Amino acid sequence: MATRERARRTRRRRVRAYVGLGANLGDAAAKLAAGIQALAALPGVRLAGVSRLYATKPVGVTDQPEFRNAVVALEIPAGPDPETGALALLLALKMIERAFGRQVRERWGPRELDLDLLLFGRHAIRVERPPAALGDDPTKPSRQWLEVPHAAARERLFVLAPLTDLAPGLRPPGWGETVATARALAERVEGPEAVRPVARWDAPRARWDAHDADR
């Protein structure tokens, strides 16, 4: 009886995860909207928040179209432990990317749809990725790690700007500052013109609305 009760409690436990979305091929805004709907349709997932849609300058490889970026907050099953729960979500993200035609390209190159697990509750995680969740950069080693918080999120303005819309006061594990402070620091390096809001999420219609994007 006690074992069954523990199992039921495990199934009921929830965690808030933040996922970054990006695309710059085709109708990028429409792909992000469809990606958000795909995330919300995952079993046991509740869409808890959607940032504004941002137009962002490419990083690393600059000779390509500008990106559209956003961040979503998801309430998801926690899993039996943080590592298992985070890997289950990562596998779902990779499945959605492939469904949207994600192709193997150079690092920082164009993307049909990019989904990054940024935060998984208040947990700091480093766990080896299974083969189905490996990245598509052919220059990376065959053994790859899932690191949460996302290893580069703290310096990426295209992540920090939309994440600030949802959780400005959040201090992720291992960070010495809040999300809003990290964004301000990144703006000093990249300049505020590196990202600009272009639309807000219209939840009832599940689409972007360009009106009042700056609110």
mmCIF file with all atom_site columns, C-alpha atoms in Angstrom:
data_model
loop_
_atom_site.group_PDB
_atom_site.id
_atom_site.type_symbol
_atom_site.label_atom_id
_atom_site.label_alt_id
_atom_site.label_comp_id
_atom_site.label_asym_id
_atom_site.label_entity_id
_atom_site.label_seq_id
_atom_site.pdbx_PDB_ins_code
_atom_site.Cartn_x
_atom_site.Cartn_y
_atom_site.Cartn_z
_atom_site.occupancy
_atom_site.B_iso_or_equiv
_atom_site.pdbx_formal_charge
_atom_site.auth_seq_id
_atom_site.auth_comp_id
_atom_site.auth_asym_id
_atom_site.auth_atom_id
_atom_site.pdbx_PDB_model_num
ATOM 1   C CA . MET A 1 1   ? 0.000  0.000  0.000   1.00 0.00 ? 1   MET A CA 1
ATOM 2   C CA . ALA A 1 2   ? 2.769  2.439  0.937   1.00 0.00 ? 2   ALA A CA 1
ATOM 3   C CA . THR A 1 3   ? 4.580  1.701  -2.347  1.00 0.00 ? 3   THR A CA 1
ATOM 4   C CA . ARG A 1 4   ? 1.444  2.430  -4.396  1.00 0.00 ? 4   ARG A CA 1
ATOM 5   C CA . GLU A 1 5   ? 0.868  5.661  -2.482  1.00 0.00 ? 5   GLU A CA 1
ATOM 6   C CA . ARG A 1 6   ? 4.437  6.807  -3.177  1.00 0.00 ? 6   ARG A CA 1
ATOM 7   C CA . ALA A 1 7   ? 3.917  6.011  -6.857  1.00 0.00 ? 7   ALA A CA 1
ATOM 8   C CA . ARG A 1 8   ? 0.718  8.079  -6.927  1.00 0.00 ? 8   ARG A CA 1
ATOM 9   C CA . ARG A 1 9   ? 2.489  11.006 -5.262  1.00 0.00 ? 9   ARG A CA 1
ATOM 10  C CA . THR A 1 10  ? 5.279  10.791 -7.803  1.00 0.00 ? 10  THR A CA 1
ATOM 11  C CA . ARG A 1 11  ? 2.776  10.945 -10.657 1.00 0.00 ? 11  ARG A CA 1
ATOM 12  C CA . ARG A 1 12  ? 1.091  13.989 -9.107  1.00 0.00 ? 12  ARG A CA 1
ATOM 13  C CA . ARG A 1 13  ? 4.269  15.997 -8.528  1.00 0.00 ? 13  ARG A CA 1
ATOM 14  C CA . ARG A 1 14  ? 4.719  18.832 -10.990 1.00 0.00 ? 14  ARG A CA 1
ATOM 15  C CA . VAL A 1 15  ? 7.591  21.099 -11.920 1.00 0.00 ? 15  VAL A CA 1
ATOM 16  C CA . ARG A 1 16  ? 7.800  24.325 -13.914 1.00 0.00 ? 16  ARG A CA 1
ATOM 17  C CA . ALA A 1 17  ? 10.151 24.132 -16.868 1.00 0.00 ? 17  ALA A CA 1
ATOM 18  C CA . TYR A 1 18  ? 11.151 26.912 -19.247 1.00 0.00 ? 18  TYR A CA 1
ATOM 19  C CA . VAL A 1 19  ? 11.757 26.149 -22.913 1.00 0.00 ? 19  VAL A CA 1
ATOM 20  C CA . GLY A 1 20  ? 13.297 28.516 -25.456 1.00 0.00 ? 20  GLY A CA 1
ATOM 21  C CA . LEU A 1 21  ? 12.054 28.515 -29.050 1.00 0.00 ? 21  LEU A CA 1
ATOM 22  C CA . GLY A 1 22  ? 13.797 29.914 -32.117 1.00 0.00 ? 22  GLY A CA 1
ATOM 23  C CA . ALA A 1 23  ? 13.473 29.810 -35.891 1.00 0.00 ? 23  ALA A CA 1
ATOM 24  C CA . ASN A 1 24  ? 14.567 31.858 -38.906 1.00 0.00 ? 24  ASN A CA 1
ATOM 25  C CA . LEU A 1 25  ? 13.524 29.817 -41.955 1.00 0.00 ? 25  LEU A CA 1
ATOM 26  C CA . GLY A 1 26  ? 10.217 30.269 -43.744 1.00 0.00 ? 26  GLY A CA 1
ATOM 27  C CA . ASP A 1 27  ? 7.440  31.838 -41.682 1.00 0.00 ? 27  ASP A CA 1
ATOM 28  C CA . ALA A 1 28  ? 9.368  31.722 -38.411 1.00 0.00 ? 28  ALA A CA 1
ATOM 29  C CA . ALA A 1 29  ? 6.605  33.290 -36.312 1.00 0.00 ? 29  ALA A CA 1
ATOM 30  C CA . ALA A 1 30  ? 4.071  30.736 -37.552 1.00 0.00 ? 30  ALA A CA 1
ATOM 31  C CA . LYS A 1 31  ? 6.491  27.899 -36.796 1.00 0.00 ? 31  LYS A CA 1
ATOM 32  C CA . LEU A 1 32  ? 6.982  29.135 -33.250 1.00 0.00 ? 32  LEU A CA 1
ATOM 33  C CA . ALA A 1 33  ? 3.207  29.380 -32.798 1.00 0.00 ? 33  ALA A CA 1
ATOM 34  C CA . ALA A 1 34  ? 2.802  25.813 -34.056 1.00 0.00 ? 34  ALA A CA 1
ATOM 35  C CA . GLY A 1 35  ? 5.686  24.715 -31.835 1.00 0.00 ? 35  GLY A CA 1
ATOM 36  C CA . ILE A 1 36  ? 3.982  26.217 -28.791 1.00 0.00 ? 36  ILE A CA 1
ATOM 37  C CA . GLN A 1 37  ? 0.795  24.338 -29.629 1.00 0.00 ? 37  GLN A CA 1
ATOM 38  C CA . ALA A 1 38  ? 2.802  21.112 -29.994 1.00 0.00 ? 38  ALA A CA 1
ATOM 39  C CA . LEU A 1 39  ? 4.381  21.652 -26.580 1.00 0.00 ? 39  LEU A CA 1
ATOM 40  C CA . ALA A 1 40  ? 0.998  22.335 -24.992 1.00 0.00 ? 40  ALA A CA 1
ATOM 41  C CA . ALA A 1 41  ? -0.344 19.100 -26.511 1.00 0.00 ? 41  ALA A CA 1
ATOM 42  C CA . LEU A 1 42  ? 2.300  16.893 -24.868 1.00 0.00 ? 42  LEU A CA 1
ATOM 43  C CA . PRO A 1 43  ? 0.781  14.378 -22.419 1.00 0.00 ? 43  PRO A CA 1
ATOM 44  C CA . GLY A 1 44  ? 0.463  15.778 -18.913 1.00 0.00 ? 44  GLY A CA 1
ATOM 45  C CA . VAL A 1 45  ? 1.734  19.235 -19.906 1.00 0.00 ? 45  VAL A CA 1
ATOM 46  C CA . ARG A 1 46  ? 0.033  22.535 -19.114 1.00 0.00 ? 46  ARG A CA 1
ATOM 47  C CA . LEU A 1 47  ? 1.087  25.731 -20.874 1.00 0.00 ? 47  LEU A CA 1
ATOM 48  C CA . ALA A 1 48  ? 1.686  28.148 -17.990 1.00 0.00 ? 48  ALA A CA 1
ATOM 49  C CA . GLY A 1 49  ? 2.970  31.202 -19.867 1.00 0.00 ? 49  GLY A CA 1
ATOM 50  C CA . VAL A 1 50  ? 4.241  32.513 -23.199 1.00 0.00 ? 50  VAL A CA 1
ATOM 51  C CA . SER A 1 51  ? 6.641  35.430 -23.592 1.00 0.00 ? 51  SER A CA 1
ATOM 52  C CA . ARG A 1 52  ? 6.406  38.074 -26.246 1.00 0.00 ? 52  ARG A CA 1
ATOM 53  C CA . LEU A 1 53  ? 7.788  37.195 -29.685 1.00 0.00 ? 53  LEU A CA 1
ATOM 54  C CA . TYR A 1 54  ? 11.173 38.798 -30.330 1.00 0.00 ? 54  TYR A CA 1
ATOM 55  C CA . ALA A 1 55  ? 13.070 39.588 -33.509 1.00 0.00 ? 55  ALA A CA 1
ATOM 56  C CA . THR A 1 56  ? 16.732 38.916 -32.765 1.00 0.00 ? 56  THR A CA 1
ATOM 57  C CA . LYS A 1 57  ? 20.005 39.384 -34.563 1.00 0.00 ? 57  LYS A CA 1
ATOM 58  C CA . PRO A 1 58  ? 21.830 36.154 -35.483 1.00 0.00 ? 58  PRO A CA 1
ATOM 59  C CA . VAL A 1 59  ? 24.684 35.166 -33.192 1.00 0.00 ? 59  VAL A CA 1
ATOM 60  C CA . GLY A 1 60  ? 27.864 33.456 -34.381 1.00 0.00 ? 60  GLY A CA 1
ATOM 61  C CA . VAL A 1 61  ? 26.879 33.127 -38.062 1.00 0.00 ? 61  VAL A CA 1
ATOM 62  C CA . THR A 1 62  ? 25.626 36.594 -38.945 1.00 0.00 ? 62  THR A CA 1
ATOM 63  C CA . ASP A 1 63  ? 25.041 36.101 -42.697 1.00 0.00 ? 63  ASP A CA 1
ATOM 64  C CA . GLN A 1 64  ? 21.523 34.714 -42.329 1.00 0.00 ? 64  GLN A CA 1
ATOM 65  C CA . PRO A 1 65  ? 17.991 36.009 -41.690 1.00 0.00 ? 65  PRO A CA 1
ATOM 66  C CA . GLU A 1 66  ? 17.197 37.398 -38.262 1.00 0.00 ? 66  GLU A CA 1
ATOM 67  C CA . PHE A 1 67  ? 15.543 35.004 -35.835 1.00 0.00 ? 67  PHE A CA 1
ATOM 68  C CA . ARG A 1 68  ? 12.238 34.940 -34.054 1.00 0.00 ? 68  ARG A CA 1
ATOM 69  C CA . ASN A 1 69  ? 12.575 33.843 -30.429 1.00 0.00 ? 69  ASN A CA 1
ATOM 70  C CA . ALA A 1 70  ? 10.257 33.210 -27.503 1.00 0.00 ? 70  ALA A CA 1
ATOM 71  C CA . VAL A 1 71  ? 10.173 31.337 -24.199 1.00 0.00 ? 71  VAL A CA 1
ATOM 72  C CA . VAL A 1 72  ? 7.346  29.277 -22.742 1.00 0.00 ? 72  VAL A CA 1
ATOM 73  C CA . ALA A 1 73  ? 6.702  28.108 -19.191 1.00 0.00 ? 73  ALA A CA 1
ATOM 74  C CA . LEU A 1 74  ? 5.389  24.566 -18.886 1.00 0.00 ? 74  LEU A CA 1
ATOM 75  C CA . GLU A 1 75  ? 3.912  22.773 -15.891 1.00 0.00 ? 75  GLU A CA 1
ATOM 76  C CA . ILE A 1 76  ? 4.969  19.164 -16.398 1.00 0.00 ? 76  ILE A CA 1
ATOM 77  C CA . PRO A 1 77  ? 5.194  15.888 -14.481 1.00 0.00 ? 77  PRO A CA 1
ATOM 78  C CA . ALA A 1 78  ? 8.318  15.981 -12.331 1.00 0.00 ? 78  ALA A CA 1
ATOM 79  C CA . GLY A 1 79  ? 9.224  12.351 -12.896 1.00 0.00 ? 79  GLY A CA 1
ATOM 80  C CA . PRO A 1 80  ? 10.771 10.081 -10.255 1.00 0.00 ? 80  PRO A CA 1
ATOM 81  C CA . ASP A 1 81  ? 13.831 12.350 -10.087 1.00 0.00 ? 81  ASP A CA 1
ATOM 82  C CA . PRO A 1 82  ? 14.962 15.609 -11.779 1.00 0.00 ? 82  PRO A CA 1
ATOM 83  C CA . GLU A 1 83  ? 17.331 13.886 -14.216 1.00 0.00 ? 83  GLU A CA 1
ATOM 84  C CA . THR A 1 84  ? 14.664 11.490 -15.474 1.00 0.00 ? 84  THR A CA 1
ATOM 85  C CA . GLY A 1 85  ? 12.052 14.236 -15.752 1.00 0.00 ? 85  GLY A CA 1
ATOM 86  C CA . ALA A 1 86  ? 14.401 16.577 -17.620 1.00 0.00 ? 86  ALA A CA 1
ATOM 87  C CA . LEU A 1 87  ? 15.507 13.844 -20.038 1.00 0.00 ? 87  LEU A CA 1
ATOM 88  C CA . ALA A 1 88  ? 11.878 12.916 -20.736 1.00 0.00 ? 88  ALA A CA 1
ATOM 89  C CA . LEU A 1 89  ? 11.130 16.537 -21.640 1.00 0.00 ? 89  LEU A CA 1
ATOM 90  C CA . LEU A 1 90  ? 14.300 16.797 -23.743 1.00 0.00 ? 90  LEU A CA 1
ATOM 91  C CA . LEU A 1 91  ? 13.300 13.713 -25.746 1.00 0.00 ? 91  LEU A CA 1
ATOM 92  C CA . ALA A 1 92  ? 9.898  15.288 -26.394 1.00 0.00 ? 92  ALA A CA 1
ATOM 93  C CA . LEU A 1 93  ? 11.561 18.513 -27.578 1.00 0.00 ? 93  LEU A CA 1
ATOM 94  C CA . LYS A 1 94  ? 13.763 16.596 -30.015 1.00 0.00 ? 94  LYS A CA 1
ATOM 95  C CA . MET A 1 95  ? 10.728 14.699 -31.307 1.00 0.00 ? 95  MET A CA 1
ATOM 96  C CA . ILE A 1 96  ? 8.939  17.990 -32.031 1.00 0.00 ? 96  ILE A CA 1
ATOM 97  C CA . GLU A 1 97  ? 12.012 19.481 -33.733 1.00 0.00 ? 97  GLU A CA 1
ATOM 98  C CA . ARG A 1 98  ? 12.229 16.496 -36.068 1.00 0.00 ? 98  ARG A CA 1
ATOM 99  C CA . ALA A 1 99  ? 8.507  16.697 -36.814 1.00 0.00 ? 99  ALA A CA 1
ATOM 100 C CA . PHE A 1 100 ? 9.087  20.282 -37.960 1.00 0.00 ? 100 PHE A CA 1
ATOM 101 C CA . GLY A 1 101 ? 11.840 19.183 -40.342 1.00 0.00 ? 101 GLY A CA 1
ATOM 102 C CA . ARG A 1 102 ? 14.881 20.159 -38.288 1.00 0.00 ? 102 ARG A CA 1
ATOM 103 C CA . GLN A 1 103 ? 17.981 19.580 -40.437 1.00 0.00 ? 103 GLN A CA 1
ATOM 104 C CA . VAL A 1 104 ? 21.598 18.974 -39.471 1.00 0.00 ? 104 VAL A CA 1
ATOM 105 C CA . ARG A 1 105 ? 23.494 22.220 -40.001 1.00 0.00 ? 105 ARG A CA 1
ATOM 106 C CA . GLU A 1 106 ? 26.490 24.082 -38.659 1.00 0.00 ? 106 GLU A CA 1
ATOM 107 C CA . ARG A 1 107 ? 26.430 25.477 -35.154 1.00 0.00 ? 107 ARG A CA 1
ATOM 108 C CA . TRP A 1 108 ? 24.630 28.846 -34.977 1.00 0.00 ? 108 TRP A CA 1
ATOM 109 C CA . GLY A 1 109 ? 23.253 28.232 -38.483 1.00 0.00 ? 109 GLY A CA 1
ATOM 110 C CA . PRO A 1 110 ? 19.680 28.605 -39.754 1.00 0.00 ? 110 PRO A CA 1
ATOM 111 C CA . ARG A 1 111 ? 16.937 26.675 -37.972 1.00 0.00 ? 111 ARG A CA 1
ATOM 112 C CA . GLU A 1 112 ? 13.498 25.384 -38.934 1.00 0.00 ? 112 GLU A CA 1
ATOM 113 C CA . LEU A 1 113 ? 12.640 25.137 -35.235 1.00 0.00 ? 113 LEU A CA 1
ATOM 114 C CA . ASP A 1 114 ? 14.986 25.075 -32.271 1.00 0.00 ? 114 ASP A CA 1
ATOM 115 C CA . LEU A 1 115 ? 13.751 24.025 -28.808 1.00 0.00 ? 115 LEU A CA 1
ATOM 116 C CA . ASP A 1 116 ? 16.076 24.381 -25.801 1.00 0.00 ? 116 ASP A CA 1
ATOM 117 C CA . LEU A 1 117 ? 15.407 23.233 -22.256 1.00 0.00 ? 117 LEU A CA 1
ATOM 118 C CA . LEU A 1 118 ? 16.478 26.277 -20.235 1.00 0.00 ? 118 LEU A CA 1
ATOM 119 C CA . LEU A 1 119 ? 15.323 25.547 -16.680 1.00 0.00 ? 119 LEU A CA 1
ATOM 120 C CA . PHE A 1 120 ? 13.753 22.582 -14.906 1.00 0.00 ? 120 PHE A CA 1
ATOM 121 C CA . GLY A 1 121 ? 12.337 23.809 -11.627 1.00 0.00 ? 121 GLY A CA 1
ATOM 122 C CA . ARG A 1 122 ? 15.095 24.836 -9.230  1.00 0.00 ? 122 ARG A CA 1
ATOM 123 C CA . HIS A 1 123 ? 17.254 21.865 -10.158 1.00 0.00 ? 123 HIS A CA 1
ATOM 124 C CA . ALA A 1 124 ? 20.857 21.919 -11.381 1.00 0.00 ? 124 ALA A CA 1
ATOM 125 C CA . ILE A 1 125 ? 21.257 18.921 -13.695 1.00 0.00 ? 125 ILE A CA 1
ATOM 126 C CA . ARG A 1 126 ? 24.112 17.391 -15.620 1.00 0.00 ? 126 ARG A CA 1
ATOM 127 C CA . VAL A 1 127 ? 23.306 14.040 -17.170 1.00 0.00 ? 127 VAL A CA 1
ATOM 128 C CA . GLU A 1 128 ? 24.441 12.208 -20.289 1.00 0.00 ? 128 GLU A CA 1
ATOM 129 C CA . ARG A 1 129 ? 22.054 12.489 -23.207 1.00 0.00 ? 129 ARG A CA 1
ATOM 130 C CA . PRO A 1 130 ? 20.609 9.294  -24.690 1.00 0.00 ? 130 PRO A CA 1
ATOM 131 C CA . PRO A 1 131 ? 21.206 8.763  -28.444 1.00 0.00 ? 131 PRO A CA 1
ATOM 132 C CA . ALA A 1 132 ? 17.721 10.022 -29.357 1.00 0.00 ? 132 ALA A CA 1
ATOM 133 C CA . ALA A 1 133 ? 18.432 13.355 -27.649 1.00 0.00 ? 133 ALA A CA 1
ATOM 134 C CA . LEU A 1 134 ? 21.841 14.161 -29.118 1.00 0.00 ? 134 LEU A CA 1
ATOM 135 C CA . GLY A 1 135 ? 22.325 17.567 -30.738 1.00 0.00 ? 135 GLY A CA 1
ATOM 136 C CA . ASP A 1 136 ? 22.593 17.928 -34.498 1.00 0.00 ? 136 ASP A CA 1
ATOM 137 C CA . ASP A 1 137 ? 25.994 19.643 -34.606 1.00 0.00 ? 137 ASP A CA 1
ATOM 138 C CA . PRO A 1 138 ? 28.332 17.144 -36.353 1.00 0.00 ? 138 PRO A CA 1
ATOM 139 C CA . THR A 1 139 ? 31.386 18.784 -34.752 1.00 0.00 ? 139 THR A CA 1
ATOM 140 C CA . LYS A 1 140 ? 30.270 17.838 -31.234 1.00 0.00 ? 140 LYS A CA 1
ATOM 141 C CA . PRO A 1 141 ? 31.581 14.681 -29.552 1.00 0.00 ? 141 PRO A CA 1
ATOM 142 C CA . SER A 1 142 ? 29.435 11.563 -29.564 1.00 0.00 ? 142 SER A CA 1
ATOM 143 C CA . ARG A 1 143 ? 29.078 11.781 -25.784 1.00 0.00 ? 143 ARG A CA 1
ATOM 144 C CA . GLN A 1 144 ? 27.000 14.837 -24.953 1.00 0.00 ? 144 GLN A CA 1
ATOM 145 C CA . TRP A 1 145 ? 25.513 16.179 -21.739 1.00 0.00 ? 145 TRP A CA 1
ATOM 146 C CA . LEU A 1 146 ? 22.243 17.805 -20.845 1.00 0.00 ? 146 LEU A CA 1
ATOM 147 C CA . GLU A 1 147 ? 23.053 20.739 -18.582 1.00 0.00 ? 147 GLU A CA 1
ATOM 148 C CA . VAL A 1 148 ? 20.280 22.616 -16.814 1.00 0.00 ? 148 VAL A CA 1
ATOM 149 C CA . PRO A 1 149 ? 20.174 25.566 -16.428 1.00 0.00 ? 149 PRO A CA 1
ATOM 150 C CA . HIS A 1 150 ? 21.177 25.755 -20.079 1.00 0.00 ? 150 HIS A CA 1
ATOM 151 C CA . ALA A 1 151 ? 24.911 26.403 -20.120 1.00 0.00 ? 151 ALA A CA 1
ATOM 152 C CA . ALA A 1 152 ? 24.769 29.501 -22.352 1.00 0.00 ? 152 ALA A CA 1
ATOM 153 C CA . ALA A 1 153 ? 21.385 30.968 -21.370 1.00 0.00 ? 153 ALA A CA 1
ATOM 154 C CA . ARG A 1 154 ? 22.938 33.378 -18.904 1.00 0.00 ? 154 ARG A CA 1
ATOM 155 C CA . GLU A 1 155 ? 24.765 35.282 -21.668 1.00 0.00 ? 155 GLU A CA 1
ATOM 156 C CA . ARG A 1 156 ? 22.251 35.046 -24.523 1.00 0.00 ? 156 ARG A CA 1
ATOM 157 C CA . LEU A 1 157 ? 20.093 38.130 -24.844 1.00 0.00 ? 157 LEU A CA 1
ATOM 158 C CA . PHE A 1 158 ? 17.736 36.328 -27.233 1.00 0.00 ? 158 PHE A CA 1
ATOM 159 C CA . VAL A 1 159 ? 16.987 33.946 -24.353 1.00 0.00 ? 159 VAL A CA 1
ATOM 160 C CA . LEU A 1 160 ? 17.092 36.410 -21.471 1.00 0.00 ? 160 LEU A CA 1
ATOM 161 C CA . ALA A 1 161 ? 14.740 38.970 -23.034 1.00 0.00 ? 161 ALA A CA 1
ATOM 162 C CA . PRO A 1 162 ? 11.757 36.589 -23.411 1.00 0.00 ? 162 PRO A CA 1
ATOM 163 C CA . LEU A 1 163 ? 12.615 34.774 -20.171 1.00 0.00 ? 163 LEU A CA 1
ATOM 164 C CA . THR A 1 164 ? 12.420 38.127 -18.369 1.00 0.00 ? 164 THR A CA 1
ATOM 165 C CA . ASP A 1 165 ? 8.828  38.482 -19.604 1.00 0.00 ? 165 ASP A CA 1
ATOM 166 C CA . LEU A 1 166 ? 7.911  35.354 -17.630 1.00 0.00 ? 166 LEU A CA 1
ATOM 167 C CA . ALA A 1 167 ? 10.246 35.223 -14.631 1.00 0.00 ? 167 ALA A CA 1
ATOM 168 C CA . PRO A 1 168 ? 12.195 38.464 -14.089 1.00 0.00 ? 168 PRO A CA 1
ATOM 169 C CA . GLY A 1 169 ? 12.853 37.810 -10.391 1.00 0.00 ? 169 GLY A CA 1
ATOM 170 C CA . LEU A 1 170 ? 13.863 34.184 -10.762 1.00 0.00 ? 170 LEU A CA 1
ATOM 171 C CA . ARG A 1 171 ? 17.421 33.342 -9.677  1.00 0.00 ? 171 ARG A CA 1
ATOM 172 C CA . PRO A 1 172 ? 18.306 30.061 -11.424 1.00 0.00 ? 172 PRO A CA 1
ATOM 173 C CA . PRO A 1 173 ? 20.619 27.648 -9.613  1.00 0.00 ? 173 PRO A CA 1
ATOM 174 C CA . GLY A 1 174 ? 24.252 28.590 -10.088 1.00 0.00 ? 174 GLY A CA 1
ATOM 175 C CA . TRP A 1 175 ? 23.475 32.137 -11.197 1.00 0.00 ? 175 TRP A CA 1
ATOM 176 C CA . GLY A 1 176 ? 24.610 35.040 -9.078  1.00 0.00 ? 176 GLY A CA 1
ATOM 177 C CA . GLU A 1 177 ? 21.788 37.293 -10.218 1.00 0.00 ? 177 GLU A CA 1
ATOM 178 C CA . THR A 1 178 ? 18.159 37.296 -11.276 1.00 0.00 ? 178 THR A CA 1
ATOM 179 C CA . VAL A 1 179 ? 17.014 36.761 -14.849 1.00 0.00 ? 179 VAL A CA 1
ATOM 180 C CA . ALA A 1 180 ? 16.226 40.493 -15.180 1.00 0.00 ? 180 ALA A CA 1
ATOM 181 C CA . THR A 1 181 ? 19.691 41.488 -13.972 1.00 0.00 ? 181 THR A CA 1
ATOM 182 C CA . ALA A 1 182 ? 21.333 39.008 -16.339 1.00 0.00 ? 182 ALA A CA 1
ATOM 183 C CA . ARG A 1 183 ? 19.334 40.537 -19.186 1.00 0.00 ? 183 ARG A CA 1
ATOM 184 C CA . ALA A 1 184 ? 20.506 44.036 -18.270 1.00 0.00 ? 184 ALA A CA 1
ATOM 185 C CA . LEU A 1 185 ? 24.115 42.838 -18.224 1.00 0.00 ? 185 LEU A CA 1
ATOM 186 C CA . ALA A 1 186 ? 23.719 41.147 -21.612 1.00 0.00 ? 186 ALA A CA 1
ATOM 187 C CA . GLU A 1 187 ? 22.219 44.318 -23.098 1.00 0.00 ? 187 GLU A CA 1
ATOM 188 C CA . ARG A 1 188 ? 25.367 46.200 -22.148 1.00 0.00 ? 188 ARG A CA 1
ATOM 189 C CA . VAL A 1 189 ? 27.363 43.781 -24.280 1.00 0.00 ? 189 VAL A CA 1
ATOM 190 C CA . GLU A 1 190 ? 25.027 43.232 -27.247 1.00 0.00 ? 190 GLU A CA 1
ATOM 191 C CA . GLY A 1 191 ? 23.115 46.507 -27.157 1.00 0.00 ? 191 GLY A CA 1
ATOM 192 C CA . PRO A 1 192 ? 19.352 46.806 -26.651 1.00 0.00 ? 192 PRO A CA 1
ATOM 193 C CA . GLU A 1 193 ? 18.840 46.863 -30.436 1.00 0.00 ? 193 GLU A CA 1
ATOM 194 C CA . ALA A 1 194 ? 19.920 43.192 -30.626 1.00 0.00 ? 194 ALA A CA 1
ATOM 195 C CA . VAL A 1 195 ? 16.389 42.128 -29.638 1.00 0.00 ? 195 VAL A CA 1
ATOM 196 C CA . ARG A 1 196 ? 13.047 43.812 -30.142 1.00 0.00 ? 196 ARG A CA 1
ATOM 197 C CA . PRO A 1 197 ? 9.513  42.647 -29.283 1.00 0.00 ? 197 PRO A CA 1
ATOM 198 C CA . VAL A 1 198 ? 7.309  42.230 -32.348 1.00 0.00 ? 198 VAL A CA 1
ATOM 199 C CA . ALA A 1 199 ? 4.166  40.465 -31.077 1.00 0.00 ? 199 ALA A CA 1
ATOM 200 C CA . ARG A 1 200 ? 2.310  39.144 -28.044 1.00 0.00 ? 200 ARG A CA 1
ATOM 201 C CA . TRP A 1 201 ? 0.764  35.708 -27.620 1.00 0.00 ? 201 TRP A CA 1
ATOM 202 C CA . ASP A 1 202 ? -2.994 35.643 -28.171 1.00 0.00 ? 202 ASP A CA 1
ATOM 203 C CA . ALA A 1 203 ? -3.895 32.648 -25.987 1.00 0.00 ? 203 ALA A CA 1
ATOM 204 C CA . PRO A 1 204 ? -7.546 32.219 -27.049 1.00 0.00 ? 204 PRO A CA 1
ATOM 205 C CA . ARG A 1 205 ? -6.541 32.091 -30.724 1.00 0.00 ? 205 ARG A CA 1
ATOM 206 C CA . ALA A 1 206 ? -3.159 30.387 -30.122 1.00 0.00 ? 206 ALA A CA 1
ATOM 207 C CA . ARG A 1 207 ? -1.349 32.840 -32.371 1.00 0.00 ? 207 ARG A CA 1
ATOM 208 C CA . TRP A 1 208 ? 0.797  35.963 -32.302 1.00 0.00 ? 208 TRP A CA 1
ATOM 209 C CA . ASP A 1 209 ? -0.766 39.419 -32.229 1.00 0.00 ? 209 ASP A CA 1
ATOM 210 C CA . ALA A 1 210 ? 1.452  42.266 -33.392 1.00 0.00 ? 210 ALA A CA 1
ATOM 211 C CA . HIS A 1 211 ? -0.689 44.899 -31.668 1.00 0.00 ? 211 HIS A CA 1
ATOM 212 C CA . ASP A 1 212 ? 0.744  46.327 -28.431 1.00 0.00 ? 212 ASP A CA 1
ATOM 213 C CA . ALA A 1 213 ? 3.898  44.234 -28.757 1.00 0.00 ? 213 ALA A CA 1
ATOM 214 C CA . ASP A 1 214 ? 5.799  46.669 -26.546 1.00 0.00 ? 214 ASP A CA 1
ATOM 215 C CA . ARG A 1 215 ? 3.451  46.270 -23.577 1.00 0.00 ? 215 ARG A CA 1
#
